[in-house]
C-alpha positions as a Python dict, from the first residue, in 0.01 Angstrom:
ca = {
    (1, 'M'): (0, 0, 0),
    (2, 'S'): (-245, -75, 251),
    (3, 'K'): (-158, -15, 621),
    (4, 'E'): (-310, 121, 935),
    (5, 'M'): (-229, 477, 1018),
    (6, 'T'): (-379, 762, 1182),
    (7, 'G'): (-544, 1010, 1009),
    (8, 'A'): (-230, 1264, 1033),
    (9, 'E'): (0, 1006, 937),
    (10, 'M'): (-232, 950, 613),
    (11, 'V'): (-188, 1305, 526),
    (12, 'I'): (211, 1271, 524),
    (13, 'Q'): (200, 964, 330),
    (14, 'A'): (-29, 1095, 82),
    (15, 'L'): (174, 1371, 25),
    (16, 'K'): (483, 1153, -11),
    (17, 'D'): (285, 934, -277),
    (18, 'Q'): (184, 1215, -468),
    (19, 'G'): (574, 1342, -509),
    (20, 'V'): (526, 1664, -265),
    (21, 'D'): (879, 1799, -127),
    (22, 'H'): (809, 2109, 6),
    (23, 'L'): (483, 2209, 191),
    (24, 'F'): (371, 2585, 305),
    (25, 'G'): (204, 2614, 622),
    (26, 'Y'): (155, 2774, 951),
    (27, 'P'): (50, 2562, 1250),
    (28, 'G'): (-267, 2568, 1499),
    (29, 'G'): (-452, 2389, 1720),
    (30, 'A'): (-690, 2215, 1513),
    (31, 'V'): (-380, 2072, 1281),
    (32, 'L'): (-109, 2003, 1524),
    (33, 'P'): (-140, 1617, 1474),
    (34, 'I'): (-33, 1679, 1137),
    (35, 'Y'): (240, 1896, 1232),
    (36, 'D'): (340, 1596, 1495),
    (37, 'A'): (359, 1337, 1191),
    (38, 'L'): (540, 1617, 1021),
    (39, 'F'): (808, 1670, 1267),
    (40, 'Q'): (863, 1260, 1288),
    (41, 'Q'): (975, 1242, 888),
    (42, 'N'): (1233, 1376, 667),
    (43, 'H'): (1126, 1364, 313),
    (44, 'I'): (916, 1670, 286),
    (45, 'E'): (1019, 2005, 391),
    (46, 'H'): (803, 2242, 572),
    (47, 'I'): (828, 2634, 470),
    (48, 'L'): (714, 2814, 775),
    (49, 'V'): (522, 3133, 630),
    (50, 'R'): (420, 3423, 871),
    (51, 'H'): (68, 3481, 739),
    (52, 'E'): (-160, 3212, 583),
    (53, 'Q'): (-235, 3438, 274),
    (54, 'A'): (138, 3411, 199),
    (55, 'A'): (128, 3040, 239),
    (56, 'L'): (-142, 3031, -62),
    (57, 'H'): (77, 3269, -277),
    (58, 'S'): (405, 3087, -225),
    (59, 'A'): (232, 2791, -318),
    (60, 'E'): (129, 2964, -658),
    (61, 'G'): (479, 3063, -725),
    (62, 'Y'): (596, 2729, -651),
    (63, 'A'): (341, 2569, -865),
    (64, 'R'): (369, 2821, -1155),
    (65, 'S'): (740, 2793, -1183),
    (66, 'S'): (763, 2444, -1154),
    (67, 'G'): (469, 2277, -1311),
    (68, 'K'): (391, 2086, -976),
    (69, 'V'): (78, 2124, -753),
    (70, 'G'): (158, 2355, -461),
    (71, 'V'): (44, 2226, -119),
    (72, 'V'): (-48, 2433, 204),
    (73, 'L'): (-126, 2328, 547),
    (74, 'V'): (-307, 2553, 782),
    (75, 'T'): (-539, 2546, 1077),
    (76, 'S'): (-902, 2593, 1152),
    (77, 'G'): (-1094, 2920, 1191),
    (78, 'P'): (-887, 3243, 1111),
    (79, 'G'): (-614, 2996, 968),
    (80, 'A'): (-853, 2909, 673),
    (81, 'T'): (-1007, 3239, 617),
    (82, 'N'): (-669, 3395, 608),
    (83, 'A'): (-641, 3166, 321),
    (84, 'V'): (-926, 3277, 128),
    (85, 'T'): (-771, 3566, -75),
    (86, 'G'): (-472, 3299, -207),
    (87, 'L'): (-732, 3031, -281),
    (88, 'A'): (-956, 3279, -500),
    (89, 'D'): (-641, 3393, -666),
    (90, 'A'): (-536, 3059, -775),
    (91, 'L'): (-916, 2981, -894),
    (92, 'M'): (-892, 3289, -1105),
    (93, 'D'): (-574, 3204, -1231),
    (94, 'S'): (-613, 2851, -1282),
    (95, 'I'): (-337, 2704, -1030),
    (96, 'P'): (-302, 2357, -896),
    (97, 'L'): (-313, 2380, -523),
    (98, 'V'): (-413, 2156, -248),
    (99, 'C'): (-485, 2336, 66),
    (100, 'I'): (-519, 2128, 383),
    (101, 'S'): (-680, 2270, 660),
    (102, 'G'): (-777, 2155, 1021),
    (103, 'Q'): (-1109, 2163, 1184),
    (104, 'V'): (-1271, 2115, 1506),
    (105, 'A'): (-1366, 1774, 1613),
    (106, 'T'): (-1666, 1642, 1431),
    (107, 'H'): (-1899, 1667, 1730),
    (108, 'L'): (-1825, 2013, 1774),
    (109, 'I'): (-1899, 2140, 1417),
    (110, 'G'): (-2183, 2369, 1403),
    (111, 'N'): (-2165, 2448, 1777),
    (112, 'D'): (-1936, 2758, 1726),
    (113, 'A'): (-1668, 2599, 1890),
    (114, 'F'): (-1309, 2769, 1949),
    (115, 'Q'): (-1174, 2869, 1606),
    (116, 'E'): (-1466, 2697, 1433),
    (117, 'C'): (-1583, 2807, 1101),
    (118, 'D'): (-1765, 2684, 797),
    (119, 'T'): (-1464, 2644, 585),
    (120, 'V'): (-1643, 2418, 323),
    (121, 'G'): (-1915, 2695, 303),
    (122, 'I'): (-1687, 2975, 261),
    (123, 'T'): (-1443, 2835, 34),
    (124, 'R'): (-1702, 2707, -187),
    (125, 'P'): (-1705, 2979, -428),
    (126, 'C'): (-1342, 3034, -451),
    (127, 'T'): (-1212, 2675, -482),
    (128, 'K'): (-1262, 2423, -780),
    (129, 'H'): (-1384, 2156, -538),
    (130, 'N'): (-1360, 2114, -162),
    (131, 'Y'): (-1417, 1817, 96),
    (132, 'L'): (-1510, 1791, 461),
    (133, 'V'): (-1364, 1496, 581),
    (134, 'R'): (-1575, 1337, 846),
    (135, 'D'): (-1473, 937, 820),
    (136, 'I'): (-1133, 826, 858),
    (137, 'N'): (-1192, 540, 607),
    (138, 'D'): (-1260, 843, 338),
    (139, 'L'): (-928, 1025, 417),
    (140, 'A'): (-680, 866, 180),
    (141, 'R'): (-900, 848, -101),
    (142, 'I'): (-1010, 1210, -96),
    (143, 'L'): (-646, 1341, -76),
    (144, 'H'): (-554, 1141, -396),
    (145, 'E'): (-870, 1292, -535),
    (146, 'A'): (-795, 1622, -429),
    (147, 'F'): (-435, 1627, -632),
    (148, 'Y'): (-614, 1464, -941),
    (149, 'V'): (-868, 1721, -966),
    (150, 'A'): (-631, 2016, -893),
    (151, 'Q'): (-421, 1927, -1164),
    (152, 'N'): (-624, 1764, -1439),
    (153, 'G'): (-867, 1970, -1670),
    (154, 'R'): (-856, 2360, -1602),
    (155, 'P'): (-617, 2356, -1292),
    (156, 'G'): (-726, 2511, -981),
    (157, 'P'): (-727, 2504, -602),
    (158, 'V'): (-880, 2227, -377),
    (159, 'V'): (-931, 2247, -11),
    (160, 'V'): (-935, 1932, 213),
    (161, 'D'): (-1087, 2008, 569),
    (162, 'I'): (-1010, 1760, 835),
    (163, 'P'): (-1143, 1727, 1177),
    (164, 'K'): (-890, 1728, 1455),
    (165, 'D'): (-1081, 1380, 1573),
    (166, 'V'): (-1022, 1222, 1212),
    (167, 'Q'): (-646, 1329, 1216),
    (168, 'F'): (-628, 1127, 1561),
    (169, 'A'): (-840, 821, 1441),
    (170, 'K'): (-688, 520, 1281),
    (171, 'G'): (-796, 330, 971),
    (172, 'T'): (-665, 173, 639),
    (173, 'Y'): (-428, 393, 438),
    (174, 'V'): (-517, 329, 41),
    (175, 'G'): (-218, 407, -198),
    (176, 'R'): (-279, 638, -494),
    (177, 'E'): (-267, 345, -742),
    (178, 'N'): (-617, 220, -627),
    (179, 'I'): (-773, 554, -676),
    (180, 'E'): (-963, 640, -989),
    (181, 'H'): (-1213, 943, -992),
    (182, 'K'): (-1532, 812, -1136),
    (183, 'T'): (-1681, 1140, -1224),
    (184, 'Y'): (-1440, 1388, -1328),
    (185, 'K'): (-1264, 1303, -1630),
    (186, 'P'): (-1206, 1599, -1845),
    (187, 'K'): (-1206, 1629, -2226),
    (188, 'L'): (-823, 1619, -2354),
    (189, 'V'): (-850, 1552, -2713),
    (190, 'G'): (-1010, 1819, -2968),
    (191, 'D'): (-1286, 1681, -3192),
    (192, 'N'): (-1135, 1559, -3556),
    (193, 'D'): (-1376, 1761, -3750),
    (194, 'K'): (-1343, 2073, -3539),
    (195, 'I'): (-977, 2048, -3603),
    (196, 'Q'): (-1027, 2036, -3964),
    (197, 'Q'): (-1281, 2335, -3958),
    (198, 'A'): (-999, 2526, -3774),
    (199, 'V'): (-742, 2445, -4052),
    (200, 'E'): (-949, 2553, -4308),
    (201, 'M'): (-1051, 2867, -4164),
    (202, 'I'): (-705, 2981, -4068),
    (203, 'S'): (-584, 2887, -4409),
    (204, 'A'): (-885, 3104, -4569),
    (205, 'A'): (-768, 3406, -4359),
    (206, 'K'): (-635, 3735, -4493),
    (207, 'R'): (-581, 3915, -4158),
    (208, 'P'): (-538, 3637, -3887),
    (209, 'I'): (-401, 3627, -3549),
    (210, 'F'): (-325, 3394, -3268),
    (211, 'Y'): (-458, 3516, -2906),
    (212, 'T'): (-293, 3319, -2624),
    (213, 'G'): (-356, 3312, -2278),
    (214, 'G'): (-212, 3139, -1955),
    (215, 'G'): (-382, 2807, -2056),
    (216, 'V'): (-82, 2744, -2286),
    (217, 'I'): (154, 2765, -1988),
    (218, 'N'): (-57, 2558, -1754),
    (219, 'S'): (-86, 2291, -2033),
    (220, 'G'): (275, 2230, -2000),
    (221, 'P'): (624, 2319, -2173),
    (222, 'A'): (505, 2131, -2488),
    (223, 'A'): (211, 2358, -2571),
    (224, 'S'): (462, 2626, -2608),
    (225, 'R'): (684, 2451, -2838),
    (226, 'A'): (376, 2342, -3050),
    (227, 'L'): (252, 2698, -3026),
    (228, 'R'): (594, 2817, -3171),
    (229, 'E'): (587, 2567, -3438),
    (230, 'L'): (226, 2627, -3540),
    (231, 'A'): (340, 2999, -3566),
    (232, 'R'): (623, 2934, -3755),
    (233, 'L'): (426, 2712, -4007),
    (234, 'T'): (172, 2986, -4075),
    (235, 'G'): (341, 3314, -4054),
    (236, 'V'): (47, 3411, -3805),
    (237, 'P'): (99, 3703, -3566),
    (238, 'V'): (91, 3624, -3203),
    (239, 'T'): (-22, 3849, -2894),
    (240, 'S'): (-88, 3705, -2523),
    (241, 'T'): (-246, 3821, -2230),
    (242, 'L'): (-102, 3917, -1916),
    (243, 'M'): (-114, 3537, -1782),
    (244, 'G'): (18, 3396, -2094),
    (245, 'L'): (382, 3603, -2133),
    (246, 'G'): (666, 3346, -2208),
    (247, 'A'): (473, 3096, -2424),
    (248, 'F'): (594, 3256, -2710),
    (249, 'P'): (923, 3425, -2731),
    (250, 'A'): (964, 3784, -2710),
    (251, 'A'): (1236, 3818, -2953),
    (252, 'N'): (1056, 3663, -3233),
    (253, 'S'): (961, 3874, -3508),
    (254, 'Q'): (609, 3735, -3510),
    (255, 'W'): (536, 3848, -3145),
    (256, 'L'): (325, 4181, -3118),
    (257, 'G'): (352, 4204, -2745),
    (258, 'M'): (102, 4182, -2490),
    (259, 'L'): (-287, 4312, -2572),
    (260, 'G'): (-543, 4417, -2348),
    (261, 'M'): (-585, 4750, -2130),
    (262, 'H'): (-223, 4811, -2094),
    (263, 'G'): (-121, 4605, -2425),
    (264, 'T'): (69, 4753, -2698),
    (265, 'Y'): (-99, 4941, -3001),
    (266, 'E'): (11, 4678, -3254),
    (267, 'A'): (-151, 4398, -3042),
    (268, 'N'): (-483, 4558, -3010),
    (269, 'M'): (-512, 4728, -3326),
    (270, 'T'): (-432, 4365, -3477),
    (271, 'M'): (-703, 4205, -3236),
    (272, 'H'): (-964, 4451, -3352),
    (273, 'D'): (-911, 4434, -3733),
    (274, 'C'): (-837, 4070, -3772),
    (275, 'D'): (-1084, 3877, -3990),
    (276, 'V'): (-1011, 3499, -3786),
    (277, 'M'): (-902, 3503, -3445),
    (278, 'V'): (-766, 3173, -3244),
    (279, 'C'): (-803, 3191, -2930),
    (280, 'I'): (-577, 2957, -2736),
    (281, 'G'): (-615, 2865, -2343),
    (282, 'A'): (-751, 3219, -2274),
    (283, 'R'): (-1101, 3320, -2173),
    (284, 'F'): (-1187, 3654, -2341),
    (285, 'D'): (-1174, 3883, -1986),
    (286, 'D'): (-1290, 4196, -1994),
    (287, 'R'): (-923, 4366, -1940),
    (288, 'I'): (-855, 4218, -2301),
    (289, 'T'): (-1198, 4264, -2450),
    (290, 'G'): (-1274, 4611, -2356),
    (291, 'R'): (-1618, 4700, -2458),
    (292, 'L'): (-1792, 4389, -2551),
    (293, 'D'): (-2020, 4499, -2842),
    (294, 'A'): (-1713, 4681, -2997),
    (295, 'F'): (-1453, 4407, -2974),
    (296, 'S'): (-1301, 4249, -3272),
    (297, 'P'): (-1633, 4330, -3496),
    (298, 'G'): (-1543, 4172, -3804),
    (299, 'S'): (-1362, 3852, -3699),
    (300, 'K'): (-1452, 3494, -3699),
    (301, 'K'): (-1338, 3358, -3372),
    (302, 'I'): (-1190, 2997, -3297),
    (303, 'H'): (-1171, 2925, -2927),
    (304, 'I'): (-939, 2646, -2834),
    (305, 'D'): (-986, 2581, -2426),
    (306, 'I'): (-1017, 2265, -2171),
    (307, 'D'): (-1261, 2434, -1961),
    (308, 'P'): (-1615, 2396, -2133),
    (309, 'S'): (-1764, 2663, -1897),
    (310, 'S'): (-1544, 2919, -2077),
    (311, 'I'): (-1690, 2859, -2426),
    (312, 'N'): (-1926, 3129, -2559),
    (313, 'K'): (-1935, 3247, -2143),
    (314, 'N'): (-1812, 3607, -2227),
    (315, 'V'): (-1779, 3642, -2628),
    (316, 'K'): (-1963, 3402, -2856),
    (317, 'V'): (-1723, 3228, -3104),
    (318, 'D'): (-1773, 3071, -3428),
    (319, 'L'): (-1573, 2740, -3346),
    (320, 'P'): (-1527, 2607, -3023),
    (321, 'I'): (-1246, 2293, -2973),
    (322, 'I'): (-1260, 2184, -2604),
    (323, 'G'): (-958, 2002, -2518),
    (324, 'D'): (-588, 2036, -2393),
    (325, 'C'): (-385, 2310, -2572),
    (326, 'T'): (-104, 2085, -2620),
    (327, 'K'): (-286, 1791, -2802),
    (328, 'V'): (-528, 2068, -2993),
    (329, 'L'): (-227, 2226, -3080),
    (330, 'E'): (-34, 1939, -3194),
    (331, 'A'): (-343, 1807, -3401),
    (332, 'L'): (-356, 2122, -3578),
    (333, 'I'): (-13, 2096, -3657),
    (334, 'T'): (-26, 1739, -3782),
    (335, 'T'): (-323, 1840, -4004),
    (336, 'W'): (-165, 2143, -4152),
    (337, 'K'): (138, 1982, -4258),
    (338, 'S'): (-38, 1660, -4380),
    (339, 'Q'): (-266, 1862, -4598),
    (340, 'D'): (14, 2094, -4703),
    (341, 'R'): (-187, 2403, -4616),
    (342, 'H'): (-67, 2772, -4682),
    (343, 'I'): (-220, 3106, -4617),
    (344, 'D'): (-273, 3330, -4898),
    (345, 'R'): (98, 3506, -4880),
    (346, 'D'): (6, 3839, -5080),
    (347, 'A'): (-296, 3906, -4822),
    (348, 'L'): (-50, 3790, -4520),
    (349, 'D'): (211, 4016, -4651),
    (350, 'A'): (-35, 4303, -4667),
    (351, 'W'): (-162, 4202, -4320),
    (352, 'W'): (221, 4278, -4181),
    (353, 'A'): (239, 4575, -4336),
    (354, 'Q'): (-43, 4717, -4194),
    (355, 'I'): (66, 4586, -3845),
    (356, 'G'): (427, 4732, -3929),
    (357, 'R'): (238, 5052, -3965),
    (358, 'W'): (109, 5025, -3597),
    (359, 'R'): (436, 4920, -3466),
    (360, 'A'): (603, 5235, -3608),
    (361, 'R'): (363, 5433, -3343),
    (362, 'N'): (586, 5296, -3076),
    (363, 'S'): (357, 5308, -2819),
    (364, 'L'): (575, 5196, -2542),
    (365, 'A'): (798, 5481, -2595),
    (366, 'Y'): (821, 5733, -2301),
    (367, 'R'): (1031, 6060, -2184),
    (368, 'Q'): (1377, 6003, -2021),
    (369, 'V'): (1522, 6287, -1810),
    (370, 'A'): (1865, 6319, -1680),
    (371, 'D'): (1817, 6328, -1301),
    (372, 'V'): (1480, 6121, -1246),
    (373, 'I'): (1454, 5753, -1259),
    (374, 'K'): (1154, 5676, -1506),
    (375, 'P'): (989, 5327, -1403),
    (376, 'Q'): (997, 5187, -1740),
    (377, 'Q'): (1390, 5255, -1741),
    (378, 'A'): (1431, 5076, -1423),
    (379, 'I'): (1242, 4768, -1574),
    (380, 'E'): (1465, 4804, -1883),
    (381, 'R'): (1795, 4820, -1698),
    (382, 'L'): (1693, 4538, -1460),
    (383, 'Y'): (1643, 4327, -1753),
    (384, 'A'): (1932, 4386, -1941),
    (385, 'A'): (2116, 4293, -1623),
    (386, 'T'): (1950, 3944, -1598),
    (387, 'K'): (1849, 3854, -1979),
    (388, 'D'): (2151, 3599, -1956),
    (389, 'R'): (2066, 3448, -1648),
    (390, 'D'): (1814, 3195, -1508),
    (391, 'V'): (1557, 3422, -1372),
    (392, 'Y'): (1242, 3434, -1250),
    (393, 'I'): (999, 3723, -1202),
    (394, 'S'): (690, 3793, -985),
    (395, 'T'): (513, 4127, -927),
    (396, 'E'): (272, 4270, -694),
    (397, 'V'): (-6, 4455, -819),
    (398, 'G'): (-54, 4812, -980),
    (399, 'Q'): (159, 5032, -1217),
    (400, 'H'): (456, 4833, -1146),
    (401, 'Q'): (301, 4519, -1307),
    (402, 'M'): (209, 4672, -1597),
    (403, 'W'): (529, 4806, -1655),
    (404, 'A'): (694, 4477, -1583),
    (405, 'A'): (474, 4301, -1865),
    (406, 'Q'): (570, 4585, -2110),
    (407, 'F'): (930, 4620, -2049),
    (408, 'F'): (1076, 4269, -1912),
    (409, 'R'): (1089, 4005, -2211),
    (410, 'F'): (985, 3684, -2157),
    (411, 'E'): (1151, 3407, -2413),
    (412, 'E'): (1036, 3087, -2215),
    (413, 'P'): (714, 2990, -2006),
    (414, 'N'): (700, 2937, -1644),
    (415, 'R'): (916, 3238, -1574),
    (416, 'W'): (631, 3513, -1498),
    (417, 'M'): (433, 3519, -1191),
    (418, 'T'): (172, 3738, -1150),
    (419, 'S'): (-221, 3784, -1009),
    (420, 'G'): (-382, 3845, -1325),
    (421, 'G'): (-761, 3776, -1259),
    (422, 'L'): (-775, 3893, -878),
    (423, 'G'): (-513, 4149, -904),
    (424, 'T'): (-408, 4054, -554),
    (425, 'M'): (-174, 4313, -368),
    (426, 'G'): (90, 4136, -157),
    (427, 'Y'): (120, 3820, -403),
    (428, 'G'): (461, 3902, -541),
    (429, 'L'): (685, 3862, -225),
    (430, 'P'): (571, 3508, -150),
    (431, 'A'): (546, 3412, -488),
    (432, 'A'): (891, 3477, -527),
    (433, 'I'): (989, 3264, -240),
    (434, 'G'): (788, 2984, -367),
    (435, 'A'): (955, 3019, -685),
    (436, 'Q'): (1296, 3044, -505),
    (437, 'I'): (1218, 2727, -317),
    (438, 'A'): (1136, 2516, -631),
    (439, 'H'): (1456, 2673, -802),
    (440, 'P'): (1738, 2741, -539),
    (441, 'D'): (2013, 2826, -773),
    (442, 'A'): (1797, 3094, -985),
    (443, 'L'): (1754, 3448, -957),
    (444, 'C'): (1398, 3536, -813),
    (445, 'I'): (1301, 3899, -830),
    (446, 'D'): (972, 4031, -686),
    (447, 'I'): (900, 4373, -891),
    (448, 'A'): (672, 4562, -665),
    (449, 'G'): (519, 4882, -573),
    (450, 'E'): (571, 5056, -211),
    (451, 'A'): (226, 4998, -134),
    (452, 'S'): (160, 4661, -250),
    (453, 'I'): (485, 4542, -92),
    (454, 'Q'): (351, 4620, 249),
    (455, 'M'): (74, 4393, 200),
    (456, 'N'): (311, 4075, 270),
    (457, 'I'): (600, 4250, 395),
    (458, 'Q'): (639, 4020, 677),
    (459, 'E'): (759, 3708, 444),
    (460, 'M'): (1109, 3869, 455),
    (461, 'A'): (1120, 3687, 804),
    (462, 'T'): (1082, 3351, 575),
    (463, 'A'): (1319, 3430, 313),
    (464, 'I'): (1582, 3491, 579),
    (465, 'Q'): (1480, 3175, 791),
    (466, 'F'): (1540, 2959, 488),
    (467, 'N'): (1809, 3155, 347),
    (468, 'L'): (1633, 3244, 18),
    (469, 'P'): (1806, 3509, -177),
    (470, 'V'): (1503, 3644, -299),
    (471, 'K'): (1511, 3995, -439),
    (472, 'V'): (1247, 4305, -402),
    (473, 'F'): (1264, 4563, -685),
    (474, 'I'): (1070, 4832, -541),
    (475, 'L'): (954, 5099, -777),
    (476, 'N'): (882, 5405, -519),
    (477, 'N'): (679, 5648, -641),
    (478, 'R'): (501, 5736, -295),
    (479, 'Y'): (167, 5677, -467),
    (480, 'M'): (-81, 5395, -498),
    (481, 'G'): (27, 5417, -876),
    (482, 'M'): (-263, 5260, -1069),
    (483, 'V'): (-525, 5414, -828),
    (484, 'R'): (-352, 5787, -871),
    (485, 'Q'): (-351, 5751, -1263),
    (486, 'W'): (-702, 5643, -1275),
    (487, 'Q'): (-786, 5948, -1043),
    (488, 'E'): (-558, 6172, -1254),
    (489, 'L'): (-756, 6052, -1586),
    (490, 'L'): (-1106, 5964, -1471),
    (491, 'H'): (-1173, 6141, -1142),
    (492, 'G'): (-1054, 6530, -1216),
    (493, 'G'): (-720, 6475, -1047),
    (494, 'R'): (-889, 6426, -679),
    (495, 'Y'): (-627, 6199, -515),
    (496, 'S'): (-833, 6049, -236),
    (497, 'H'): (-618, 5850, -15),
    (498, 'S'): (-385, 5746, -288),
    (499, 'Y'): (-78, 5883, -148),
    (500, 'S'): (175, 5650, 67),
    (501, 'E'): (209, 5857, 376),
    (502, 'A'): (428, 5740, 638),
    (503, 'L'): (626, 5486, 439),
    (504, 'P'): (892, 5303, 607),
    (505, 'D'): (1284, 5319, 532),
    (506, 'F'): (1290, 5029, 321),
    (507, 'V'): (1689, 4976, 342),
    (508, 'K'): (1635, 5024, 746),
    (509, 'L'): (1333, 4748, 706),
    (510, 'S'): (1539, 4471, 529),
    (511, 'E'): (1815, 4530, 753),
    (512, 'A'): (1609, 4484, 1048),
    (513, 'Y'): (1464, 4138, 899),
    (514, 'G'): (1840, 4059, 841),
    (515, 'G'): (1837, 4113, 504),
    (516, 'V'): (2043, 4394, 277),
    (517, 'G'): (1863, 4733, 161),
    (518, 'I'): (1954, 4919, -128),
    (519, 'R'): (1843, 5254, -226),
    (520, 'C'): (1894, 5416, -618),
    (521, 'E'): (1769, 5763, -687),
    (522, 'K'): (1947, 5864, -1003),
    (523, 'P'): (1961, 5698, -1316),
    (524, 'G'): (2361, 5709, -1355),
    (525, 'D'): (2353, 5523, -1053),
    (526, 'L'): (2102, 5244, -1174),
    (527, 'D'): (2333, 4970, -1332),
    (528, 'A'): (2580, 4926, -1074),
    (529, 'A'): (2300, 4943, -786),
    (530, 'I'): (2115, 4651, -983),
    (531, 'Q'): (2463, 4458, -1025),
    (532, 'E'): (2514, 4481, -654),
    (533, 'M'): (2142, 4358, -564),
    (534, 'I'): (2226, 4064, -804),
    (535, 'N'): (2559, 4000, -670),
    (536, 'V'): (2421, 3975, -284),
    (537, 'K'): (2362, 3591, -176),
    (538, 'R'): (2071, 3725, 51),
    (539, 'P'): (1731, 3864, 65),
    (540, 'V'): (1775, 4222, -57),
    (541, 'I'): (1503, 4511, -100),
    (542, 'F'): (1600, 4742, -359),
    (543, 'D'): (1435, 5086, -307),
    (544, 'C'): (1424, 5246, -640),
    (545, 'I'): (1292, 5625, -610),
    (546, 'V'): (1114, 5663, -981),
    (547, 'D'): (907, 5969, -1093),
    (548, 'Q'): (612, 6008, -898),
    (549, 'Q'): (396, 6143, -1166),
    (550, 'E'): (460, 5890, -1457),
    (551, 'N'): (135, 5710, -1571),
    (552, 'C'): (133, 5358, -1752),
    (553, 'F'): (70, 5386, -2126),
    (554, 'P'): (-104, 5276, -2350),
    (555, 'M'): (-433, 5237, -2188),
    (556, 'I'): (-767, 5143, -2294),
    (557, 'P'): (-1024, 5322, -2065),
    (558, 'S'): (-1270, 5118, -1905),
    (559, 'G'): (-1563, 5067, -2136),
    (560, 'R'): (-1403, 5159, -2473),
    (561, 'A'): (-1302, 4961, -2768),
    (562, 'H'): (-948, 4807, -2843),
    (563, 'N'): (-923, 5075, -3127),
    (564, 'E'): (-995, 5395, -2838),
    (565, 'M'): (-633, 5357, -2700),
    (566, 'I'): (-463, 5631, -2506),
    (567, 'L'): (-101, 5663, -2602),
    (568, 'G'): (179, 5816, -2410),
    (569, 'D'): (291, 6173, -2532),
    (570, 'M'): (613, 6007, -2728),
    (571, 'A'): (372, 5772, -2914),
    (572, 'I'): (456, 5869, -3276),
    (573, 'D'): (175, 6023, -3474),
    (574, 'L'): (157, 5860, -3814),
    (575, 'D'): (-66, 6090, -3998),
    (576, 'A'): (193, 6356, -3892),
    (577, 'A'): (493, 6135, -3957),
    (578, 'I'): (386, 6093, -4333),
    (579, 'S'): (538, 6317, -4620),
    (580, 'D'): (331, 6454, -4873),
    (581, 'E'): (492, 6182, -5102),
    (582, 'G'): (345, 5945, -4913),
    (583, 'K'): (663, 5791, -4741),
    (584, 'M'): (718, 5737, -4382),
    (585, 'L'): (929, 5948, -4191),
    (586, 'V'): (966, 5724, -3871),
}
């Protein structure tokens, strides 16, 4: 379509043409023309957040749970700078966002005008791409390009900075059907010769593993289905990064659990001792690899990724395959079937026997007591109460995040939202709000810590205003738990500023916002209290008082290798568990 419009009207029309139903934002002077145009239409629902950082996290939760692009609208200066943390978070975790920011009029740019900042310069390191629109005739094209860039290839956030005079100016709107990005064309299909090499390496493997990441989730549901099919065909064990949970079902016998710093013993030992590692949509980050020179030293490594810059960035691989996870996995399956490939069954059985021995250590075991709620126990009971429901889980960042990853079992993709790369405290509540907007009839729960939740607690007002029955499930140990754990283990128990002093009464705080507050302190009361939380059709803050001293194990200390894990005191010592006759006693 071609029609004369103001710049503000072009923004709204472009959002409609891109299929946008929801917009997260906060108004300000430099973006008021767009808000005025927004007021005069009924198609796009605007969700008023209470802080611009929360707008980005809400858009992330919306995008991750729905598969759509999350869209944000903020004003110039502090509006844009408040958005930086969310942009950086989305870039690290490959989340498709379009952030539209207002800017001072073009003739004022560079003059230190009121609420002016160099938005493009500030956001360049934390976005996939950004634009400053100086000409009304470029606006429609740039808006459509922004959506294309955000969601194609490796997803990420894109900023479109629009000066106020451009919003008022009139020009000719160009529809998305007339826009084609001339230079950015990501490679989607893997090379046939490399697909063949991968099939040969996997079929010749004696100790293989599939190491999967968030790229499988980002590629869409078809990638998860293809991963499950390939695992079924080959019999290969599967593990996942924090960002990839749900791509492979936790109930499947081939699932080893999460790997990495707080992953399971069996996942990390399998990674360390494998002979062929197939990395699918992951980037070998430091929380996964541990010490690089000791990372899986005897394996041949295949790396499937849509982002060429991720190849050999951290770990040198033997076979890179650049392409979309869905297309590459489907090509591997087609080739495997057409050539009637098989893995050496005796070798694979021996490999699974060794994995069974590592599993027998029960690395997630913890000590329960009668009168104190253990945080792991709280997550297990929450999972038991919600596993048969349509549930979406977000988290803040800290010990509670890792316990949620360990003990809440995900069977499907797009149900798990957490800040993996940046580790942003304050992520979980706005992300749960975004998921609830995308799935109004679902149960959306933010698993939080009493420190993290206070970073964006003001978003309870957003939940109340829009009648969003999100649940905030706080594991309250009165510490910045992961900070305290590191101080205990690595800094001689000197708990420097990690104790959560002057905490609010979370029950009263929830009630002050207009929500419901629930507190639970005893293990015997936990199930009934969780059910009460679920039954309430309003925002809830659940203050779960847990053991203050509990640490999150297993743990790979920083700078150590995969096979140098610290296990909890309840993990089984296999050497002591083997009888003189060599029979397992566990």
